[in-house]
Amino acid sequence: MVGKAAVQEVRLVVGATLPRATRWMADELVKLTRDTISAQRSMSISFAGGATPRGLYELLASPLWRARVDWSKIVAFLSDERCVPPRDPRSNYRMIRESLLDRVLIAPRNVHPIPTESGDINKDSATYAATLTSLLPTGPGGVPKLDCVLLGLGPDGHAASLFPGNEEAISNTSLVTAVSPPFAPTPRITLTPRIFNAASHVFILTAGSLKAGALAGALAYDASVADHPVRSIAPVAGNLTFVTDVEACESLNDVKLRDDITTIRL
Ligand code: 6PG
């Protein structure tokens, strides 16, 4: 879609620094979990890999923050995974567990890692799609609805494991698909835009000047999805929020921006 995305609202939240933006994201998540849990008694979150999301997880798990979320009512999924064993240092699940889930009172039965050990990544993808379908309520278009999706943004414009040039993964009608990134030695399993776009709240966390080109591509009026896969993420009945710092916004003045962005400067 060129120009206007099909979302209710696109917010661009800009912190002077990454720590400031991360604190805003943590506070927003605290408010969102409180409101969602009071309305529906639980809340599903899909967690992203990457260093920027990790900073949020470590903050949420810190003594001043961990009690601000009722983790007993949270149901955790992953937005994508590398096809390695769960204890492998490259595993997103290991990172998310060590930085957050092992440090808060979330019920083990409510933690749903992406399976990676059957030896068949297509089977693992189908298994996870079935897990999402069985555990989540039906959302827009009959698609399982996640309450909250957390994502990072790669310097090449990827989000989750939706990489430039991989139109098949981006347009896939499945909820979950296996991909072989052009640069990475390991295949990956990723949720697809189909399920991301049925979510209520999608947050994309990115910072630093290395991401300036990717953020400009995400927010430009006429960038292509093929070049910037993050543009395929446009919740049909939900909100999309980019949480970033001043450095990552360095290239926004170089492009004509989409006309549906609300900017919040912290
Ligand atoms: C991963 C994620 C990837 C990540 C971005 C941002 O497995 O790493 O699939 O999408 O979220 O690459 O990562 P950084 O925040 O570390 O740049």
mmCIF file of C-alpha atoms and ligand atoms in Angstrom:
data_model
loop_
_atom_site.group_PDB
_atom_site.id
_atom_site.type_symbol
_atom_site.label_atom_id
_atom_site.label_comp_id
_atom_site.label_asym_id
_atom_site.label_seq_id
_atom_site.Cartn_x
_atom_site.Cartn_y
_atom_site.Cartn_z
ATOM 1 C CA MET A 1 0.000 0.000 0.000
ATOM 2 C CA VAL A 2 1.519 3.314 -0.990
ATOM 3 C CA GLY A 3 1.158 6.292 1.303
ATOM 4 C CA LYS A 4 -1.601 5.615 3.763
ATOM 5 C CA ALA A 5 -1.311 2.380 5.733
ATOM 6 C CA ALA A 6 -4.446 0.472 6.605
ATOM 7 C CA VAL A 7 -4.123 1.090 10.336
ATOM 8 C CA GLN A 8 -6.266 3.116 12.702
ATOM 9 C CA GLU A 9 -3.283 5.190 13.790
ATOM 10 C CA VAL A 10 0.463 5.235 13.211
ATOM 11 C CA ARG A 11 2.377 6.804 16.063
ATOM 12 C CA LEU A 12 6.023 7.822 15.924
ATOM 13 C CA VAL A 13 7.359 8.170 19.469
ATOM 14 C CA VAL A 14 10.772 9.840 19.599
ATOM 15 C CA GLY A 15 12.924 9.834 22.702
ATOM 16 C CA ALA A 16 16.068 11.949 23.010
ATOM 17 C CA THR A 17 17.889 8.701 23.764
ATOM 18 C CA LEU A 18 17.199 4.976 23.540
ATOM 19 C CA PRO A 19 16.894 4.631 27.347
ATOM 20 C CA ARG A 20 14.245 7.357 27.332
ATOM 21 C CA ALA A 21 12.343 5.678 24.498
ATOM 22 C CA THR A 22 12.626 2.312 26.263
ATOM 23 C CA ARG A 23 11.201 3.772 29.482
ATOM 24 C CA TRP A 24 8.268 5.171 27.508
ATOM 25 C CA MET A 25 7.675 1.746 25.931
ATOM 26 C CA ALA A 26 7.809 0.019 29.313
ATOM 27 C CA ASP A 27 5.348 2.520 30.767
ATOM 28 C CA GLU A 28 3.032 2.100 27.776
ATOM 29 C CA LEU A 29 3.143 -1.666 28.188
ATOM 30 C CA VAL A 30 2.324 -1.350 31.899
ATOM 31 C CA LYS A 31 -0.720 0.762 31.074
ATOM 32 C CA LEU A 32 -1.759 -1.537 28.220
ATOM 33 C CA THR A 33 -1.507 -4.695 30.332
ATOM 34 C CA ARG A 34 -3.503 -3.060 33.137
ATOM 35 C CA ASP A 35 -6.296 -1.973 30.795
ATOM 36 C CA THR A 36 -6.343 -5.219 28.793
ATOM 37 C CA ILE A 37 -6.288 -7.507 31.831
ATOM 38 C CA SER A 38 -9.073 -5.554 33.534
ATOM 39 C CA ALA A 39 -11.141 -5.866 30.359
ATOM 40 C CA GLN A 40 -10.462 -9.492 29.455
ATOM 41 C CA ARG A 41 -8.551 -11.085 32.365
ATOM 42 C CA SER A 42 -5.497 -11.945 30.279
ATOM 43 C CA MET A 43 -3.235 -10.478 27.622
ATOM 44 C CA SER A 44 -1.240 -12.091 24.840
ATOM 45 C CA ILE A 45 2.110 -10.615 23.833
ATOM 46 C CA SER A 46 4.448 -11.812 21.088
ATOM 47 C CA PHE A 47 8.038 -10.955 21.882
ATOM 48 C CA ALA A 48 10.742 -10.042 19.345
ATOM 49 C CA GLY A 49 14.391 -10.955 19.198
ATOM 50 C CA GLY A 50 17.157 -8.398 18.930
ATOM 51 C CA ALA A 51 19.205 -6.118 21.155
ATOM 52 C CA THR A 52 16.747 -3.212 21.138
ATOM 53 C CA PRO A 53 13.784 -5.298 22.343
ATOM 54 C CA ARG A 54 16.143 -6.957 24.837
ATOM 55 C CA GLY A 55 16.737 -3.575 26.477
ATOM 56 C CA LEU A 56 12.993 -3.295 27.073
ATOM 57 C CA TYR A 57 12.802 -6.801 28.537
ATOM 58 C CA GLU A 58 15.654 -6.113 30.958
ATOM 59 C CA LEU A 59 13.949 -2.922 32.108
ATOM 60 C CA LEU A 60 10.605 -4.681 32.595
ATOM 61 C CA ALA A 61 12.360 -7.380 34.648
ATOM 62 C CA SER A 62 14.167 -4.886 36.879
ATOM 63 C CA PRO A 63 13.101 -4.491 40.541
ATOM 64 C CA LEU A 64 11.416 -1.112 40.002
ATOM 65 C CA TRP A 65 9.311 -2.395 37.082
ATOM 66 C CA ARG A 66 8.668 -6.131 37.415
ATOM 67 C CA ALA A 67 5.765 -5.757 39.842
ATOM 68 C CA ARG A 68 4.013 -3.186 37.645
ATOM 69 C CA VAL A 69 2.750 -5.902 35.270
ATOM 70 C CA ASP A 70 0.515 -8.774 36.459
ATOM 71 C CA TRP A 71 2.638 -11.399 34.725
ATOM 72 C CA SER A 72 0.340 -14.154 35.954
ATOM 73 C CA LYS A 73 -2.198 -12.939 33.379
ATOM 74 C CA ILE A 74 0.246 -12.663 30.469
ATOM 75 C CA VAL A 75 0.423 -15.281 27.706
ATOM 76 C CA ALA A 76 3.766 -15.101 25.887
ATOM 77 C CA PHE A 77 4.457 -15.991 22.266
ATOM 78 C CA LEU A 78 7.394 -15.207 19.977
ATOM 79 C CA SER A 79 7.290 -13.049 16.859
ATOM 80 C CA ASP A 80 10.044 -15.100 15.241
ATOM 81 C CA GLU A 81 12.832 -17.557 16.025
ATOM 82 C CA ARG A 82 16.096 -18.806 14.701
ATOM 83 C CA CYS A 83 16.044 -22.543 13.952
ATOM 84 C CA VAL A 84 18.491 -23.489 16.683
ATOM 85 C CA PRO A 85 18.011 -25.415 19.963
ATOM 86 C CA PRO A 86 16.388 -23.412 22.764
ATOM 87 C CA ARG A 87 19.645 -23.258 24.731
ATOM 88 C CA ASP A 88 21.673 -22.021 21.755
ATOM 89 C CA PRO A 89 23.096 -18.490 22.309
ATOM 90 C CA ARG A 90 21.383 -17.439 19.036
ATOM 91 C CA SER A 91 17.944 -18.501 20.257
ATOM 92 C CA ASN A 92 15.429 -15.662 20.655
ATOM 93 C CA TYR A 93 13.576 -17.788 23.190
ATOM 94 C CA ARG A 94 16.740 -18.120 25.285
ATOM 95 C CA MET A 95 17.286 -14.345 25.140
ATOM 96 C CA ILE A 96 13.682 -13.531 26.035
ATOM 97 C CA ARG A 97 13.677 -16.112 28.827
ATOM 98 C CA GLU A 98 16.977 -14.945 30.341
ATOM 99 C CA SER A 99 16.257 -11.202 30.037
ATOM 100 C CA LEU A 100 12.615 -11.334 31.171
ATOM 101 C CA LEU A 101 10.490 -14.464 31.467
ATOM 102 C CA ASP A 102 12.706 -16.251 33.995
ATOM 103 C CA ARG A 103 12.702 -13.115 36.155
ATOM 104 C CA VAL A 104 8.955 -12.455 36.421
ATOM 105 C CA LEU A 105 5.995 -14.456 37.739
ATOM 106 C CA ILE A 106 4.654 -15.684 34.419
ATOM 107 C CA ALA A 107 3.119 -19.154 34.468
ATOM 108 C CA PRO A 108 5.254 -21.677 32.519
ATOM 109 C CA ARG A 109 2.076 -23.018 30.863
ATOM 110 C CA ASN A 110 1.588 -19.507 29.422
ATOM 111 C CA VAL A 111 4.982 -19.377 27.698
ATOM 112 C CA HIS A 112 4.852 -20.634 24.099
ATOM 113 C CA PRO A 113 8.227 -20.780 22.341
ATOM 114 C CA ILE A 114 8.373 -21.558 18.639
ATOM 115 C CA PRO A 115 9.377 -25.243 18.192
ATOM 116 C CA THR A 116 12.703 -25.633 16.387
ATOM 117 C CA GLU A 117 13.826 -29.200 17.018
ATOM 118 C CA SER A 118 11.676 -31.503 14.905
ATOM 119 C CA GLY A 119 14.160 -31.342 12.027
ATOM 120 C CA ASP A 120 11.383 -30.097 9.744
ATOM 121 C CA ILE A 121 10.975 -26.301 9.854
ATOM 122 C CA ASN A 122 7.765 -26.419 7.847
ATOM 123 C CA LYS A 123 6.293 -28.839 10.357
ATOM 124 C CA ASP A 124 7.458 -26.617 13.222
ATOM 125 C CA SER A 125 5.852 -23.613 11.504
ATOM 126 C CA ALA A 126 2.558 -25.462 11.104
ATOM 127 C CA THR A 127 2.702 -26.603 14.727
ATOM 128 C CA TYR A 128 3.113 -23.023 15.932
ATOM 129 C CA ALA A 129 0.312 -21.796 13.692
ATOM 130 C CA ALA A 130 -1.923 -24.421 15.295
ATOM 131 C CA THR A 131 -0.824 -23.284 18.757
ATOM 132 C CA LEU A 132 -1.686 -19.658 17.957
ATOM 133 C CA THR A 133 -5.042 -20.693 16.494
ATOM 134 C CA SER A 134 -5.941 -22.821 19.502
ATOM 135 C CA LEU A 135 -4.944 -20.275 22.157
ATOM 136 C CA LEU A 136 -5.954 -16.911 20.700
ATOM 137 C CA PRO A 137 -9.422 -15.476 20.112
ATOM 138 C CA THR A 138 -10.496 -14.856 16.541
ATOM 139 C CA GLY A 139 -9.762 -11.351 15.298
ATOM 140 C CA PRO A 140 -10.298 -9.404 12.091
ATOM 141 C CA GLY A 141 -10.880 -11.613 9.068
ATOM 142 C CA GLY A 142 -11.098 -14.707 11.219
ATOM 143 C CA VAL A 143 -7.379 -14.473 12.063
ATOM 144 C CA PRO A 144 -6.148 -15.262 15.616
ATOM 145 C CA LYS A 145 -5.809 -11.970 17.476
ATOM 146 C CA LEU A 146 -2.728 -11.075 19.500
ATOM 147 C CA ASP A 147 -3.303 -8.258 21.964
ATOM 148 C CA CYS A 148 0.230 -6.939 21.604
ATOM 149 C CA VAL A 149 3.095 -7.548 19.173
ATOM 150 C CA LEU A 150 6.625 -6.381 19.959
ATOM 151 C CA LEU A 151 9.067 -6.119 17.038
ATOM 152 C CA GLY A 152 12.496 -4.750 16.260
ATOM 153 C CA LEU A 153 13.608 -3.262 12.956
ATOM 154 C CA GLY A 154 16.691 -4.390 11.090
ATOM 155 C CA PRO A 155 18.952 -1.927 9.240
ATOM 156 C CA ASP A 156 17.725 -3.485 5.957
ATOM 157 C CA GLY A 157 14.087 -2.842 6.830
ATOM 158 C CA HIS A 158 13.242 -6.316 8.097
ATOM 159 C CA ALA A 159 10.942 -6.912 11.017
ATOM 160 C CA ALA A 160 10.607 -10.295 12.710
ATOM 161 C CA SER A 161 12.151 -12.518 10.016
ATOM 162 C CA LEU A 162 10.449 -10.802 7.097
ATOM 163 C CA PHE A 163 13.438 -9.911 4.945
ATOM 164 C CA PRO A 164 13.701 -7.711 1.830
ATOM 165 C CA GLY A 165 13.069 -9.635 -1.363
ATOM 166 C CA ASN A 166 11.225 -12.431 0.431
ATOM 167 C CA GLU A 167 7.804 -11.612 -0.978
ATOM 168 C CA GLU A 168 6.659 -15.177 -0.349
ATOM 169 C CA ALA A 169 6.961 -14.767 3.419
ATOM 170 C CA ILE A 170 5.456 -11.300 3.329
ATOM 171 C CA SER A 171 2.391 -12.264 1.286
ATOM 172 C CA ASN A 172 2.043 -15.721 2.854
ATOM 173 C CA THR A 173 -1.533 -16.503 3.871
ATOM 174 C CA SER A 174 -0.260 -18.757 6.664
ATOM 175 C CA LEU A 175 0.091 -17.397 10.170
ATOM 176 C CA VAL A 176 3.625 -18.697 10.480
ATOM 177 C CA THR A 177 6.224 -19.534 7.844
ATOM 178 C CA ALA A 178 9.811 -20.757 7.537
ATOM 179 C CA VAL A 179 12.366 -18.503 5.835
ATOM 180 C CA SER A 180 16.033 -18.730 4.891
ATOM 181 C CA PRO A 181 17.488 -15.222 5.324
ATOM 182 C CA PRO A 182 19.981 -14.215 2.623
ATOM 183 C CA PHE A 183 22.758 -13.535 5.118
ATOM 184 C CA ALA A 184 22.120 -15.784 8.116
ATOM 185 C CA PRO A 185 23.497 -19.340 8.403
ATOM 186 C CA THR A 186 20.350 -20.598 10.118
ATOM 187 C CA PRO A 187 16.808 -20.761 8.733
ATOM 188 C CA ARG A 188 14.146 -18.950 10.697
ATOM 189 C CA ILE A 189 10.482 -19.300 11.587
ATOM 190 C CA THR A 190 8.437 -16.122 11.609
ATOM 191 C CA LEU A 191 4.925 -14.943 12.195
ATOM 192 C CA THR A 192 3.577 -13.348 9.037
ATOM 193 C CA PRO A 193 1.919 -9.986 8.352
ATOM 194 C CA ARG A 194 -1.399 -11.867 8.268
ATOM 195 C CA ILE A 195 -1.317 -12.397 12.032
ATOM 196 C CA PHE A 196 0.571 -9.208 12.884
ATOM 197 C CA ASN A 197 -2.121 -7.207 11.071
ATOM 198 C CA ALA A 198 -4.904 -8.779 13.143
ATOM 199 C CA ALA A 199 -3.246 -7.608 16.367
ATOM 200 C CA SER A 200 -4.604 -4.822 18.550
ATOM 201 C CA HIS A 201 -1.299 -3.097 19.272
ATOM 202 C CA VAL A 202 1.965 -3.429 17.345
ATOM 203 C CA PHE A 203 5.095 -1.739 18.659
ATOM 204 C CA ILE A 204 8.307 -1.525 16.629
ATOM 205 C CA LEU A 205 11.338 -0.584 18.703
ATOM 206 C CA THR A 206 14.383 0.767 16.923
ATOM 207 C CA ALA A 207 17.176 3.223 17.647
ATOM 208 C CA GLY A 208 20.486 4.538 16.436
ATOM 209 C CA SER A 209 21.672 6.096 13.188
ATOM 210 C CA LEU A 210 22.218 2.664 11.632
ATOM 211 C CA LYS A 211 18.431 2.296 11.533
ATOM 212 C CA ALA A 212 17.748 5.745 10.036
ATOM 213 C CA GLY A 213 17.405 4.377 6.498
ATOM 214 C CA ALA A 214 15.131 1.559 7.603
ATOM 215 C CA LEU A 215 12.894 3.912 9.596
ATOM 216 C CA ALA A 216 12.713 6.347 6.686
ATOM 217 C CA GLY A 217 11.676 3.446 4.457
ATOM 218 C CA ALA A 218 9.065 2.363 6.983
ATOM 219 C CA LEU A 219 7.523 5.850 7.170
ATOM 220 C CA ALA A 220 8.053 7.190 3.642
ATOM 221 C CA TYR A 221 4.964 7.905 1.574
ATOM 222 C CA ASP A 222 5.921 5.614 -1.292
ATOM 223 C CA ALA A 223 8.544 3.066 -0.191
ATOM 224 C CA SER A 224 7.942 -0.477 -1.375
ATOM 225 C CA VAL A 225 7.118 -3.465 0.805
ATOM 226 C CA ALA A 226 9.619 -5.562 -1.154
ATOM 227 C CA ASP A 227 12.437 -3.205 -0.146
ATOM 228 C CA HIS A 228 11.054 -2.454 3.324
ATOM 229 C CA PRO A 229 9.129 -5.507 4.609
ATOM 230 C CA VAL A 230 8.180 -3.656 7.796
ATOM 231 C CA ARG A 231 5.702 -1.746 5.615
ATOM 232 C CA SER A 232 3.674 -4.952 5.291
ATOM 233 C CA ILE A 233 2.809 -4.539 8.973
ATOM 234 C CA ALA A 234 -0.382 -2.452 9.045
ATOM 235 C CA PRO A 235 -2.891 -3.648 11.669
ATOM 236 C CA VAL A 236 -6.348 -3.505 10.116
ATOM 237 C CA ALA A 237 -8.124 -2.683 13.381
ATOM 238 C CA GLY A 238 -5.193 -1.936 15.623
ATOM 239 C CA ASN A 239 -2.525 0.622 16.305
ATOM 240 C CA LEU A 240 1.037 0.721 15.008
ATOM 241 C CA THR A 241 3.656 2.553 17.057
ATOM 242 C CA PHE A 242 7.301 3.117 16.191
ATOM 243 C CA VAL A 243 9.288 3.731 19.382
ATOM 244 C CA THR A 244 12.641 5.247 18.551
ATOM 245 C CA ASP A 245 15.312 7.796 19.349
ATOM 246 C CA VAL A 246 16.467 11.001 17.661
ATOM 247 C CA GLU A 247 19.369 9.257 15.889
ATOM 248 C CA ALA A 248 17.111 6.798 14.077
ATOM 249 C CA CYS A 249 14.984 9.735 12.851
ATOM 250 C CA GLU A 250 17.964 11.403 11.135
ATOM 251 C CA SER A 251 16.751 10.562 7.612
ATOM 252 C CA LEU A 252 13.078 11.395 8.024
ATOM 253 C CA ASN A 253 13.609 14.883 6.637
ATOM 254 C CA ASP A 254 14.973 13.340 3.436
ATOM 255 C CA VAL A 255 11.703 11.667 2.476
ATOM 256 C CA LYS A 256 8.050 12.567 1.977
ATOM 257 C CA LEU A 257 6.375 10.904 4.930
ATOM 258 C CA ARG A 258 3.100 8.965 5.002
ATOM 259 C CA ASP A 259 0.172 11.203 5.850
ATOM 260 C CA ASP A 260 -1.129 9.091 8.762
ATOM 261 C CA ILE A 261 1.644 9.607 11.306
ATOM 262 C CA THR A 262 1.201 11.225 14.704
ATOM 263 C CA THR A 263 4.556 12.172 16.204
ATOM 264 C CA ILE A 264 5.064 12.213 19.971
ATOM 265 C CA ARG A 265 8.309 13.781 21.183
ATOM 266 C CA LEU A 266 9.276 12.682 24.667
HETATM 267 C C1 6PG B 1 15.926 -11.300 15.449
HETATM 268 C C2 6PG B 1 14.725 -10.531 14.983
HETATM 269 C C3 6PG B 1 15.043 -9.256 14.283
HETATM 270 C C4 6PG B 1 15.397 -8.121 15.224
HETATM 271 C C5 6PG B 1 15.873 -6.931 14.403
HETATM 272 C C6 6PG B 1 16.336 -5.791 15.309
HETATM 273 O O1 6PG B 1 15.779 -12.538 15.526
HETATM 274 O O2 6PG B 1 16.947 -10.709 15.752
HETATM 275 O O3 6PG B 1 14.122 -11.367 14.075
HETATM 276 O O4 6PG B 1 13.879 -8.853 13.532
HETATM 277 O O5 6PG B 1 14.266 -7.746 15.993
HETATM 278 O O6 6PG B 1 16.947 -7.349 13.571
HETATM 279 O O7 6PG B 1 17.415 -6.253 16.083
HETATM 280 P P1 6PG B 1 18.358 -5.161 16.841
HETATM 281 O O8 6PG B 1 17.449 -4.408 17.760
HETATM 282 O O9 6PG B 1 19.372 -6.018 17.560
HETATM 283 O O10 6PG B 1 18.954 -4.287 15.774
#
